[in-house]
Amino acid sequence: MDLRSRLADIDARILDAASSAGRDPSEISRIVVTKFHPVDLVEDLVGLGVTDVGENRQQELSAKRETYSGAPVRWHFIGQAQTNKAKAVRRDADAVHSLDRARLADALHAARGEDDDADILDVLIQVNLTDDPGRGGVEPAGIEELAEHVAASCPSLRLRGVMAVAPLDEEPAAAFARLADHAALIRTVVSDADWISAGMTGDFAEAIAAGATHLRIGSAITGPRPVHG
């Protein structure tokens, strides 16, 4: 299938999953992950009506945003962020899905525009749903403390909700059910932090059933990633 057909196929599957879950599909945003693809693909996607794209690496996000010349699009940073890259991430991302520690929150806040009180960055707390502390995301026990830190100490960050990747060794439905509980906890700190970024090509139906509002879908739409040296 070509790009248009792949996009239409995924959108039809999203509609089916939303219908099965009794969800309004207008509540669900589809983020197309364009990792390793050229900026031309972003322009083609936007031409097909895509409004949200995602990048895993700061260098690639920055390069694409600098050279992109199409209609407005919302750029989501979904990879692990280093504090020394916070200024570039803040400059080039409209939303950061991978906030996992207070030090990163502080760095992103410090990177705001000097005299621009309107410069607000949307952020989501990434939750580690595995038993491996080396995986990306804050441990569940630290979610509330991190949310409180963002709310109290980082006024230029707007906490929107949670993000997670389902573990490989667990049924996605069970993992996403836990994430929904973590999302409810976040809302006790920031009542309108109602985004749940969850679900990729293989598990977005389960994510939608658990309340996901933002899906992160890559090669099922973009096609195989170019060989990256």
XYZ file of C-alpha atoms in Angstrom:
229
model
C 0.000 0.000 0.000
C 1.056 3.594 -0.513
C 1.189 6.221 2.214
C -2.414 7.340 1.730
C -3.679 3.753 1.897
C -1.659 2.886 4.984
C -2.917 5.993 6.757
C -6.524 5.219 5.807
C -6.135 1.615 6.979
C -4.853 2.643 10.418
C -7.542 5.291 10.768
C -10.227 2.718 9.954
C -8.790 0.386 12.596
C -8.755 3.226 15.134
C -12.412 3.922 14.391
C -13.268 0.235 14.840
C -11.386 0.071 18.144
C -13.061 3.254 19.400
C -16.481 1.879 18.449
C -15.775 -1.417 20.214
C -14.731 0.475 23.354
C -17.704 2.836 23.258
C -15.341 5.765 22.774
C -15.819 8.923 20.740
C -13.041 8.783 18.090
C -12.762 12.572 18.180
C -11.210 12.162 21.658
C -8.295 10.195 20.166
C -5.270 11.821 18.487
C -3.103 9.838 16.110
C 0.580 10.796 16.270
C 2.598 9.557 13.284
C 6.140 8.686 14.348
C 8.517 9.620 11.519
C 11.771 8.368 13.035
C 14.602 8.155 10.448
C 12.317 9.279 7.605
C 13.110 12.495 5.687
C 11.239 15.717 6.298
C 9.582 15.253 2.900
C 7.526 12.472 4.449
C 6.256 14.850 7.127
C 5.173 17.232 4.391
C 3.414 14.385 2.552
C 1.638 13.308 5.743
C 0.448 16.824 6.475
C -0.818 16.999 2.918
C -2.962 13.978 3.764
C -4.425 15.692 6.810
C -2.010 14.586 9.548
C -1.778 17.189 12.321
C 0.562 15.474 14.815
C 3.979 13.892 14.257
C 6.398 12.352 16.730
C 10.169 12.099 16.972
C 12.363 10.007 19.284
C 15.642 11.902 18.972
C 16.289 15.566 19.695
C 18.742 15.982 16.828
C 16.255 14.625 14.325
C 13.394 16.663 15.750
C 15.437 19.847 15.519
C 16.687 19.150 11.998
C 13.210 18.399 10.687
C 11.572 21.333 12.385
C 14.207 23.691 10.966
C 13.747 22.491 7.387
C 10.004 21.762 7.425
C 8.099 24.149 5.167
C 4.575 22.737 5.053
C 1.341 23.661 6.815
C 1.332 23.905 10.621
C 1.848 20.590 12.423
C 2.199 19.691 16.098
C 5.581 18.159 16.981
C 5.667 15.592 19.811
C 8.956 14.545 21.408
C 8.519 10.954 22.572
C 12.093 9.770 23.227
C 14.254 9.857 26.318
C 15.458 13.401 26.960
C 18.832 14.401 28.351
C 18.933 17.483 30.539
C 21.712 18.994 28.435
C 19.367 18.843 25.415
C 16.481 20.488 27.258
C 16.872 23.852 25.542
C 16.709 22.315 22.065
C 13.822 20.037 23.015
C 11.921 22.984 24.488
C 12.554 25.088 21.382
C 11.463 22.463 18.874
C 8.776 20.369 20.597
C 5.163 21.367 21.159
C 4.696 18.494 23.607
C 7.163 16.302 25.512
C 5.864 12.823 26.378
C 8.907 11.565 28.269
C 9.217 13.617 31.446
C 10.547 11.165 34.040
C 12.427 13.125 36.711
C 12.373 16.442 38.522
C 15.785 17.436 37.172
C 14.490 17.208 33.605
C 11.385 19.191 34.522
C 13.597 21.899 36.013
C 15.794 21.952 32.887
C 12.821 22.233 30.552
C 11.352 25.002 32.683
C 14.668 26.876 32.803
C 14.870 26.708 28.990
C 11.720 28.796 28.517
C 11.788 32.095 26.644
C 13.406 34.775 28.788
C 10.572 37.313 28.764
C 7.747 35.243 27.360
C 5.177 34.395 29.992
C 3.022 32.834 27.262
C 5.686 30.233 26.430
C 4.010 27.130 27.872
C 5.208 23.609 27.080
C 2.868 20.626 27.310
C 4.469 17.688 29.154
C 3.459 14.160 30.075
C 4.951 12.025 32.801
C 6.380 8.805 31.388
C 5.597 5.853 33.645
C 7.707 2.701 33.753
C 5.230 -0.197 33.608
C 7.936 -2.869 33.922
C 9.909 -4.274 36.836
C 13.154 -3.132 35.200
C 14.353 0.157 36.743
C 16.573 0.661 33.698
C 13.613 1.188 31.419
C 12.443 4.689 30.606
C 9.940 6.331 32.899
C 9.374 7.126 36.544
C 8.569 4.275 38.902
C 4.869 4.247 39.875
C 5.726 5.138 43.474
C 7.246 8.425 42.274
C 4.441 9.611 39.997
C 2.584 11.790 42.484
C 5.750 13.469 43.785
C 6.891 14.315 40.239
C 3.457 15.660 39.314
C 3.447 17.852 42.408
C 6.929 19.142 41.568
C 5.878 20.124 38.041
C 2.702 21.782 39.291
C 4.397 23.699 42.109
C 7.837 24.528 40.740
C 7.624 24.649 36.928
C 4.919 27.148 35.956
C 5.989 27.215 32.300
C 5.223 23.482 31.998
C 1.630 22.365 31.588
C 1.176 18.827 32.882
C -1.170 17.091 30.465
C -1.133 13.466 31.658
C 0.861 10.252 31.368
C 2.710 8.228 28.755
C 3.900 4.626 28.758
C 5.019 1.739 26.588
C 3.462 -1.649 27.275
C 5.965 -4.269 28.522
C 6.873 -6.987 26.032
C 6.209 -9.783 28.516
C 2.705 -8.776 29.594
C -0.703 -8.519 27.977
C -1.114 -4.891 26.868
C -4.624 -4.646 28.306
C -3.381 -5.325 31.843
C -0.511 -2.846 31.510
C -2.741 -0.118 30.106
C -5.286 -0.704 32.879
C -2.541 0.128 35.373
C -1.636 3.197 33.349
C -5.249 4.364 33.537
C -4.981 4.129 37.338
C -1.763 6.159 37.247
C -3.522 8.739 35.069
C -6.281 9.042 37.664
C -3.646 9.686 40.328
C -2.120 12.479 38.222
C -5.564 14.093 37.997
C -5.713 14.354 41.789
C -2.763 16.733 41.453
C -3.708 18.505 38.198
C -7.402 17.987 37.532
C -7.313 18.595 33.776
C -4.239 16.424 33.068
C -6.358 14.028 31.045
C -4.021 12.886 28.268
C -3.015 9.220 28.144
C -0.310 8.622 25.535
C -0.308 4.878 24.944
C -0.622 2.389 22.146
C 1.473 1.625 19.100
C 0.771 -0.433 15.993
C 0.460 -3.759 17.782
C -1.532 -2.679 20.819
C -3.450 0.513 20.108
C -6.838 -1.252 20.319
C -6.091 -2.271 23.911
C -4.835 1.248 24.643
C -8.050 2.783 23.299
C -10.100 0.399 25.442
C -8.146 1.606 28.489
C -8.773 5.274 27.706
C -5.782 6.324 25.589
C -6.129 9.779 24.077
C -2.899 9.823 22.038
C -1.618 6.903 19.947
C 1.973 6.739 18.670
C 2.064 4.861 15.364
C 5.093 4.593 13.096
C 5.957 2.155 10.319
C 2.406 0.855 9.887
C 1.740 4.295 8.402
C 5.143 5.500 7.194
C 6.340 2.183 5.772
C 9.699 0.580 6.616
C 12.227 2.939 8.150
C 15.193 3.831 5.948
C 18.446 2.093 6.826
C 20.111 4.269 9.438
C 23.868 4.160 9.589
